PDB file of C-alpha atoms and ligand atoms in Angstrom:
ATOM      1  CA  MET A   1      56.790 -40.593  23.558  1.00 87.00           C
ATOM      2  CA  TRP A   2      56.118 -41.173  19.707  1.00 94.00           C
ATOM      3  CA  GLN A   3      55.373 -44.988  20.055  1.00 91.00           C
ATOM      4  CA  THR A   4      51.890 -43.963  21.534  1.00 92.00           C
ATOM      5  CA  SER A   5      50.942 -42.484  18.251  1.00 93.00           C
ATOM      6  CA  TYR A   6      53.307 -44.325  15.767  1.00 96.00           C
ATOM      7  CA  LYS A   7      55.147 -47.875  15.470  1.00 96.00           C
ATOM      8  CA  LYS A   8      57.671 -46.910  13.395  1.00 97.00           C
ATOM      9  CA  ALA A   9      60.431 -44.268  13.744  1.00 98.00           C
ATOM     10  CA  VAL A  10      63.590 -43.078  11.926  1.00 98.00           C
ATOM     11  CA  THR A  11      66.590 -41.966  13.189  1.00 98.00           C
ATOM     12  CA  LEU A  12      69.920 -41.223  11.618  1.00 98.00           C
ATOM     13  CA  SER A  13      73.519 -40.380  13.211  1.00 98.00           C
ATOM     14  CA  TYR A  14      76.493 -38.197  11.657  1.00 98.00           C
ATOM     15  CA  ASP A  15      79.744 -38.405  12.762  1.00 97.00           C
ATOM     16  CA  ASP A  16      82.886 -35.939  13.361  1.00 96.00           C
ATOM     17  CA  GLY A  17      81.307 -32.612  12.476  1.00 96.00           C
ATOM     18  CA  ILE A  18      83.172 -31.972   8.672  1.00 95.00           C
ATOM     19  CA  MET A  19      82.535 -29.164   6.381  1.00 95.00           C
ATOM     20  CA  GLN A  20      80.300 -31.493   4.099  1.00 97.00           C
ATOM     21  CA  ASP A  21      77.765 -31.450   6.588  1.00 97.00           C
ATOM     22  CA  ILE A  22      76.456 -28.469   5.167  1.00 98.00           C
ATOM     23  CA  LYS A  23      75.376 -30.444   2.522  1.00 98.00           C
ATOM     24  CA  LEU A  24      74.228 -33.483   3.929  1.00 98.00           C
ATOM     25  CA  VAL A  25      71.777 -30.788   6.564  1.00 98.00           C
ATOM     26  CA  GLU A  26      70.454 -29.438   3.368  1.00 98.00           C
ATOM     27  CA  LEU A  27      68.903 -32.771   1.909  1.00 98.00           C
ATOM     28  CA  LEU A  28      68.188 -33.887   5.890  1.00 98.00           C
ATOM     29  CA  ASN A  29      66.056 -31.048   5.793  1.00 98.00           C
ATOM     30  CA  LYS A  30      64.623 -30.887   2.476  1.00 98.00           C
ATOM     31  CA  TYR A  31      63.255 -34.436   3.545  1.00 98.00           C
ATOM     32  CA  HIS A  32      61.922 -33.269   7.048  1.00 98.00           C
ATOM     33  CA  LEU A  33      64.434 -35.836   8.728  1.00 98.00           C
ATOM     34  CA  LYS A  34      66.244 -35.774  11.582  1.00 98.00           C
ATOM     35  CA  ALA A  35      69.659 -36.584  12.426  1.00 98.00           C
ATOM     36  CA  THR A  36      71.767 -36.667  15.158  1.00 98.00           C
ATOM     37  CA  PHE A  37      75.561 -35.383  15.024  1.00 98.00           C
ATOM     38  CA  ASN A  38      78.146 -36.490  17.109  1.00 98.00           C
ATOM     39  CA  ILE A  39      80.905 -33.439  17.343  1.00 97.00           C
ATOM     40  CA  ASN A  40      84.788 -33.494  18.782  1.00 96.00           C
ATOM     41  CA  THR A  41      84.943 -30.015  20.084  1.00 95.00           C
ATOM     42  CA  GLY A  42      88.573 -29.920  20.536  1.00 94.00           C
ATOM     43  CA  LEU A  43      88.937 -30.507  16.532  1.00 91.00           C
ATOM     44  CA  ASN A  44      87.809 -27.172  14.965  1.00 80.00           C
ATOM     45  CA  HIS A  45      91.057 -26.139  13.984  1.00 72.00           C
ATOM     46  CA  LEU A  46      92.759 -26.050  10.473  1.00 70.00           C
ATOM     47  CA  ASP A  47      95.305 -28.612  11.979  1.00 77.00           C
ATOM     48  CA  HIS A  48      93.496 -30.847  12.228  1.00 83.00           C
ATOM     49  CA  ASP A  49      92.353 -31.444   8.675  1.00 86.00           C
ATOM     50  CA  PHE A  50      92.881 -35.030   7.252  1.00 88.00           C
ATOM     51  CA  PHE A  51      93.052 -36.437   3.806  1.00 88.00           C
ATOM     52  CA  ILE A  52      90.726 -38.914   2.779  1.00 90.00           C
ATOM     53  CA  GLN A  53      92.465 -40.095  -0.717  1.00 89.00           C
ATOM     54  CA  ASP A  54      92.445 -36.467  -2.962  1.00 87.00           C
ATOM     55  CA  HIS A  55      89.435 -35.256  -0.379  1.00 90.00           C
ATOM     56  CA  HIS A  56      90.085 -32.412   2.061  1.00 89.00           C
ATOM     57  CA  ILE A  57      88.064 -32.928   5.145  1.00 91.00           C
ATOM     58  CA  SER A  58      87.798 -29.845   7.499  1.00 93.00           C
ATOM     59  CA  HIS A  59      85.712 -29.662  10.847  1.00 94.00           C
ATOM     60  CA  ILE A  60      83.010 -27.235  11.169  1.00 93.00           C
ATOM     61  CA  PRO A  61      84.302 -24.209  13.221  1.00 92.00           C
ATOM     62  CA  LEU A  62      82.048 -23.721  16.195  1.00 93.00           C
ATOM     63  CA  ASP A  63      80.378 -21.101  14.988  1.00 92.00           C
ATOM     64  CA  GLN A  64      78.753 -21.739  12.828  1.00 94.00           C
ATOM     65  CA  MET A  65      77.336 -24.924  14.828  1.00 95.00           C
ATOM     66  CA  VAL A  66      74.762 -23.588  16.026  1.00 96.00           C
ATOM     67  CA  ASP A  67      72.782 -22.173  12.720  1.00 97.00           C
ATOM     68  CA  LEU A  68      74.200 -25.607  11.111  1.00 97.00           C
ATOM     69  CA  TYR A  69      72.126 -27.981  13.051  1.00 98.00           C
ATOM     70  CA  GLN A  70      69.390 -25.699  14.290  1.00 98.00           C
ATOM     71  CA  GLY A  71      66.684 -28.620  14.433  1.00 97.00           C
ATOM     72  CA  HIS A  72      68.730 -31.919  14.860  1.00 98.00           C
ATOM     73  CA  GLU A  73      70.415 -33.223  17.963  1.00 98.00           C
ATOM     74  CA  ILE A  74      74.194 -32.793  19.341  1.00 98.00           C
ATOM     75  CA  ALA A  75      75.871 -35.483  20.592  1.00 98.00           C
ATOM     76  CA  VAL A  76      79.280 -36.507  22.305  1.00 98.00           C
ATOM     77  CA  HIS A  77      82.287 -38.078  19.473  1.00 98.00           C
ATOM     78  CA  THR A  78      84.701 -37.292  22.599  1.00 98.00           C
ATOM     79  CA  TYR A  79      86.984 -33.812  22.604  1.00 97.00           C
ATOM     80  CA  SER A  80      89.545 -35.359  20.270  1.00 96.00           C
ATOM     81  CA  HIS A  81      88.289 -38.429  18.368  1.00 96.00           C
ATOM     82  CA  PRO A  82      90.906 -41.158  20.333  1.00 97.00           C
ATOM     83  CA  HIS A  83      90.705 -44.926  20.746  1.00 98.00           C
ATOM     84  CA  LEU A  84      89.076 -44.927  24.019  1.00 98.00           C
ATOM     85  CA  THR A  85      90.184 -48.413  24.774  1.00 98.00           C
ATOM     86  CA  LEU A  86      93.734 -47.195  24.914  1.00 98.00           C
ATOM     87  CA  LEU A  87      93.458 -44.499  27.865  1.00 98.00           C
ATOM     88  CA  SER A  88      93.096 -44.535  31.493  1.00 98.00           C
ATOM     89  CA  ASP A  89      90.090 -44.002  33.223  1.00 98.00           C
ATOM     90  CA  HIS A  90      90.622 -40.487  33.665  1.00 98.00           C
ATOM     91  CA  GLU A  91      91.689 -39.762  30.138  1.00 98.00           C
ATOM     92  CA  VAL A  92      88.329 -41.067  29.216  1.00 98.00           C
ATOM     93  CA  SER A  93      86.348 -39.169  31.995  1.00 98.00           C
ATOM     94  CA  ILE A  94      88.308 -35.985  30.290  1.00 98.00           C
ATOM     95  CA  GLU A  95      87.557 -36.393  27.033  1.00 98.00           C
ATOM     96  CA  LEU A  96      84.107 -37.505  27.488  1.00 98.00           C
ATOM     97  CA  HIS A  97      83.627 -34.254  30.153  1.00 98.00           C
ATOM     98  CA  LEU A  98      85.379 -31.577  28.162  1.00 97.00           C
ATOM     99  CA  ASP A  99      83.506 -32.569  24.947  1.00 98.00           C
ATOM    100  CA  ILE A 100      79.845 -32.769  27.359  1.00 98.00           C
ATOM    101  CA  ASP A 101      81.293 -29.364  28.527  1.00 98.00           C
ATOM    102  CA  MET A 102      81.969 -27.458  25.238  1.00 97.00           C
ATOM    103  CA  ILE A 103      78.645 -28.838  23.780  1.00 98.00           C
ATOM    104  CA  GLU A 104      76.909 -27.954  27.078  1.00 98.00           C
ATOM    105  CA  GLN A 105      78.701 -23.888  26.407  1.00 97.00           C
ATOM    106  CA  ILE A 106      77.972 -23.676  22.696  1.00 96.00           C
ATOM    107  CA  PHE A 107      74.139 -25.319  22.159  1.00 97.00           C
ATOM    108  CA  HIS A 108      72.425 -24.380  25.463  1.00 97.00           C
ATOM    109  CA  LYS A 109      71.671 -28.264  25.671  1.00 97.00           C
ATOM    110  CA  LYS A 110      73.113 -30.766  27.548  1.00 97.00           C
ATOM    111  CA  PRO A 111      74.241 -33.715  25.219  1.00 98.00           C
ATOM    112  CA  VAL A 112      72.173 -37.302  26.078  1.00 98.00           C
ATOM    113  CA  GLY A 113      74.414 -39.376  23.909  1.00 98.00           C
ATOM    114  CA  MET A 114      77.534 -40.226  22.134  1.00 98.00           C
ATOM    115  CA  ALA A 115      79.347 -42.065  19.184  1.00 98.00           C
ATOM    116  CA  TYR A 116      82.177 -43.910  19.752  1.00 98.00           C
ATOM    117  CA  PRO A 117      84.764 -42.746  17.907  1.00 98.00           C
ATOM    118  CA  TYR A 118      86.207 -45.717  15.525  1.00 97.00           C
ATOM    119  CA  GLY A 119      83.506 -47.478  17.101  1.00 97.00           C
ATOM    120  CA  SER A 120      85.898 -48.620  19.812  1.00 97.00           C
ATOM    121  CA  TYR A 121      84.850 -49.633  23.304  1.00 98.00           C
ATOM    122  CA  ASP A 122      84.955 -52.160  25.920  1.00 98.00           C
ATOM    123  CA  ASP A 123      82.877 -52.997  28.809  1.00 98.00           C
ATOM    124  CA  ARG A 124      85.293 -50.714  31.045  1.00 98.00           C
ATOM    125  CA  ILE A 125      84.449 -47.439  28.820  1.00 98.00           C
ATOM    126  CA  VAL A 126      80.582 -47.851  29.077  1.00 98.00           C
ATOM    127  CA  LYS A 127      80.814 -47.833  32.593  1.00 98.00           C
ATOM    128  CA  LEU A 128      82.684 -44.460  32.409  1.00 98.00           C
ATOM    129  CA  VAL A 129      79.842 -42.712  29.241  1.00 98.00           C
ATOM    130  CA  ARG A 130      77.317 -44.363  31.824  1.00 98.00           C
ATOM    131  CA  GLN A 131      79.473 -42.386  35.169  1.00 98.00           C
ATOM    132  CA  ALA A 132      79.403 -39.540  32.310  1.00 98.00           C
ATOM    133  CA  GLY A 133      76.024 -39.257  32.678  1.00 97.00           C
ATOM    134  CA  LEU A 134      75.113 -40.035  28.951  1.00 98.00           C
ATOM    135  CA  PHE A 135      72.200 -42.370  28.317  1.00 97.00           C
ATOM    136  CA  TYR A 136      72.872 -43.836  24.888  1.00 98.00           C
ATOM    137  CA  ALA A 137      75.821 -44.532  23.071  1.00 98.00           C
ATOM    138  CA  ARG A 138      76.341 -45.616  18.795  1.00 98.00           C
ATOM    139  CA  THR A 139      79.084 -48.335  18.289  1.00 98.00           C
ATOM    140  CA  VAL A 140      79.645 -48.866  14.531  1.00 97.00           C
ATOM    141  CA  GLU A 141      78.215 -52.718  14.366  1.00 97.00           C
ATOM    142  CA  SER A 142      74.959 -52.365  11.763  1.00 97.00           C
ATOM    143  CA  ASN A 143      72.793 -55.420  12.916  1.00 98.00           C
ATOM    144  CA  HIS A 144      71.112 -55.181   9.743  1.00 98.00           C
ATOM    145  CA  GLN A 145      67.445 -55.145  12.325  1.00 98.00           C
ATOM    146  CA  THR A 146      64.642 -52.394  13.870  1.00 98.00           C
ATOM    147  CA  ALA A 147      63.536 -53.995  16.670  1.00 97.00           C
ATOM    148  CA  LEU A 148      64.150 -51.959  20.052  1.00 96.00           C
ATOM    149  CA  GLN A 149      67.530 -52.462  21.850  1.00 96.00           C
ATOM    150  CA  ASP A 150      67.751 -52.715  25.510  1.00 95.00           C
ATOM    151  CA  ASP A 151      71.478 -51.974  26.301  1.00 97.00           C
ATOM    152  CA  LEU A 152      71.267 -48.163  24.361  1.00 98.00           C
ATOM    153  CA  LEU A 153      75.261 -48.082  25.354  1.00 98.00           C
ATOM    154  CA  ARG A 154      75.964 -50.336  23.400  1.00 98.00           C
ATOM    155  CA  PHE A 155      73.478 -49.401  20.694  1.00 98.00           C
ATOM    156  CA  GLN A 156      73.659 -51.315  17.279  1.00 98.00           C
ATOM    157  CA  PRO A 157      72.509 -49.034  14.046  1.00 98.00           C
ATOM    158  CA  THR A 158      70.326 -50.893  11.150  1.00 98.00           C
ATOM    159  CA  CYS A 159      72.800 -50.147   9.040  1.00 98.00           C
ATOM    160  CA  HIS A 160      75.306 -47.347   7.329  1.00 98.00           C
ATOM    161  CA  HIS A 161      74.022 -45.494   4.299  1.00 98.00           C
ATOM    162  CA  ASN A 162      76.053 -47.557   1.834  1.00 98.00           C
ATOM    163  CA  ASP A 163      75.081 -50.983   3.145  1.00 98.00           C
ATOM    164  CA  LEU A 164      74.547 -53.272   0.052  1.00 97.00           C
ATOM    165  CA  ASN A 165      70.953 -54.223   1.101  1.00 97.00           C
ATOM    166  CA  ILE A 166      69.952 -50.952   2.107  1.00 98.00           C
ATOM    167  CA  PHE A 167      66.822 -51.083  -0.156  1.00 98.00           C
ATOM    168  CA  ASP A 168      65.652 -54.082   0.663  1.00 98.00           C
ATOM    169  CA  ILE A 169      65.913 -53.256   4.572  1.00 98.00           C
ATOM    170  CA  ILE A 170      64.830 -49.860   4.079  1.00 98.00           C
ATOM    171  CA  ASP A 171      61.227 -51.768   2.111  1.00 98.00           C
ATOM    172  CA  GLN A 172      61.043 -54.505   4.720  1.00 98.00           C
ATOM    173  CA  PHE A 173      60.974 -51.716   7.424  1.00 98.00           C
ATOM    174  CA  LEU A 174      58.460 -49.568   5.769  1.00 98.00           C
ATOM    175  CA  ALA A 175      56.031 -52.773   4.979  1.00 98.00           C
ATOM    176  CA  TYR A 176      56.938 -53.937   8.790  1.00 97.00           C
ATOM    177  CA  ASP A 177      52.801 -53.730  10.268  1.00 94.00           C
ATOM    178  CA  GLY A 178      53.213 -56.039  13.279  1.00 94.00           C
ATOM    179  CA  ASN A 179      53.003 -54.939  16.784  1.00 92.00           C
ATOM    180  CA  GLU A 180      56.105 -54.590  18.145  1.00 95.00           C
ATOM    181  CA  PRO A 181      58.316 -50.837  17.896  1.00 96.00           C
ATOM    182  CA  GLN A 182      60.342 -50.668  15.250  1.00 97.00           C
ATOM    183  CA  ILE A 183      63.587 -48.164  15.101  1.00 98.00           C
ATOM    184  CA  LEU A 184      65.070 -47.648  11.287  1.00 98.00           C
ATOM    185  CA  TYR A 185      68.487 -46.374  12.139  1.00 98.00           C
ATOM    186  CA  ILE A 186      70.973 -45.277   9.332  1.00 98.00           C
ATOM    187  CA  TRP A 187      74.731 -43.899  10.080  1.00 98.00           C
ATOM    188  CA  GLY A 188      77.279 -42.790   8.381  1.00 98.00           C
ATOM    189  CA  HIS A 189      79.917 -39.830   7.654  1.00 97.00           C
ATOM    190  CA  SER A 190      79.016 -36.951   5.035  1.00 97.00           C
ATOM    191  CA  TYR A 191      82.402 -36.891   3.876  1.00 96.00           C
ATOM    192  CA  GLU A 192      81.500 -40.441   2.443  1.00 96.00           C
ATOM    193  CA  GLY A 193      79.585 -38.332  -0.273  1.00 97.00           C
ATOM    194  CA  ASP A 194      82.172 -36.873  -1.726  1.00 95.00           C
ATOM    195  CA  VAL A 195      84.741 -39.713  -1.261  1.00 95.00           C
ATOM    196  CA  ASP A 196      83.065 -42.164  -2.961  1.00 96.00           C
ATOM    197  CA  ASP A 197      81.130 -40.057  -4.978  1.00 96.00           C
ATOM    198  CA  ASN A 198      77.272 -40.815  -4.097  1.00 97.00           C
ATOM    199  CA  TRP A 199      75.382 -38.020  -2.951  1.00 98.00           C
ATOM    200  CA  ASP A 200      73.154 -39.013  -5.352  1.00 98.00           C
ATOM    201  CA  HIS A 201      72.866 -42.809  -3.705  1.00 98.00           C
ATOM    202  CA  ILE A 202      72.471 -40.674  -0.328  1.00 98.00           C
ATOM    203  CA  GLU A 203      69.950 -38.713  -1.669  1.00 98.00           C
ATOM    204  CA  ARG A 204      67.702 -41.734  -2.766  1.00 98.00           C
ATOM    205  CA  VAL A 205      68.129 -43.306   0.561  1.00 98.00           C
ATOM    206  CA  PHE A 206      66.887 -39.848   2.487  1.00 98.00           C
ATOM    207  CA  LYS A 207      63.824 -40.086  -0.498  1.00 98.00           C
ATOM    208  CA  LYS A 208      62.985 -43.305  -0.034  1.00 98.00           C
ATOM    209  CA  ILE A 209      62.877 -43.473   4.026  1.00 98.00           C
ATOM    210  CA  SER A 210      61.104 -39.878   3.985  1.00 98.00           C
ATOM    211  CA  GLY A 211      57.130 -38.724   3.898  1.00 98.00           C
ATOM    212  CA  HIS A 212      55.636 -41.503   5.223  1.00 98.00           C
ATOM    213  CA  ASN A 213      52.266 -41.065   7.625  1.00 97.00           C
ATOM    214  CA  ASP A 214      53.278 -44.264   9.820  1.00 96.00           C
ATOM    215  CA  VAL A 215      56.567 -43.189  10.697  1.00 98.00           C
ATOM    216  CA  PHE A 216      57.764 -41.152  13.418  1.00 98.00           C
ATOM    217  CA  TYR A 217      61.425 -38.633  12.196  1.00 98.00           C
ATOM    218  CA  GLY A 218      63.064 -37.804  15.619  1.00 98.00           C
ATOM    219  CA  THR A 219      66.781 -37.568  16.519  1.00 98.00           C
ATOM    220  CA  ASN A 220      68.634 -40.155  18.565  1.00 98.00           C
ATOM    221  CA  GLU A 221      67.259 -38.743  21.357  1.00 98.00           C
ATOM    222  CA  ASP A 222      63.769 -38.393  20.998  1.00 97.00           C
ATOM    223  CA  VAL A 223      63.390 -41.879  18.814  1.00 97.00           C
ATOM    224  CA  LEU A 224      65.703 -43.611  21.977  1.00 97.00           C
ATOM    225  CA  ILE A 225      64.749 -42.040  25.340  1.00 93.00           C
ATOM    226  CA  PHE A 226      60.953 -43.299  26.027  1.00 75.00           C
ATOM    227  CA  LYS A 227      60.459 -39.433  27.677  1.00 61.00           C
ATOM    228  CA  LYS A 228      56.673 -40.226  29.743  1.00 47.00           C
TER     229      LYS A 228
HETATM  230 ZN1   ZN B 301      84.170 -40.600  14.189  1.00 67.54          ZN
END
């Protein structure tokens, strides 16, 4: 586990498995960063494309994902991206298990975590996620903190890549020299680079967090789940 050699770790989390991930993965790989991609395996047809402002958002075909996401982690984002809190227990379990099984089939590895679609969850959903065999689940509640968290099924990211304070947060994280292990966890959607026209900002963030000898770079699984 990373804490035996490092005090600090960086991980990233990107949702929805969309075409802009191609550009995002290029940037991640350029800076030797590791991310987790939370995908909906039930939405990979053209009729699930959507628009944000004038931007056409398409999902990546399942058969292109293995090559694209090589070296990164694939996690669950449910089969069809519903508001889980509006579904029955049975429907929630189906949404989780269909996605878990498809991911295992495509990537030959059982996923261990997820991100809640729309960030929507409650105690009932958390229980069902635990029953589905997942060990961590990311919310959208940025806490601007880098301390370790006990409740991995209600995991709060440090900040979104568009956070106005992100460079201060990164500076503080990089300067940290205490004894408690710290995790800088950044999340977002790659289509935001197009919609917000800020790929240069995303690259600046990636550049700033990369290449530090005292920082471990890993996927969510590598960083959040401490293996002996
Ligand atoms: Zn999503």
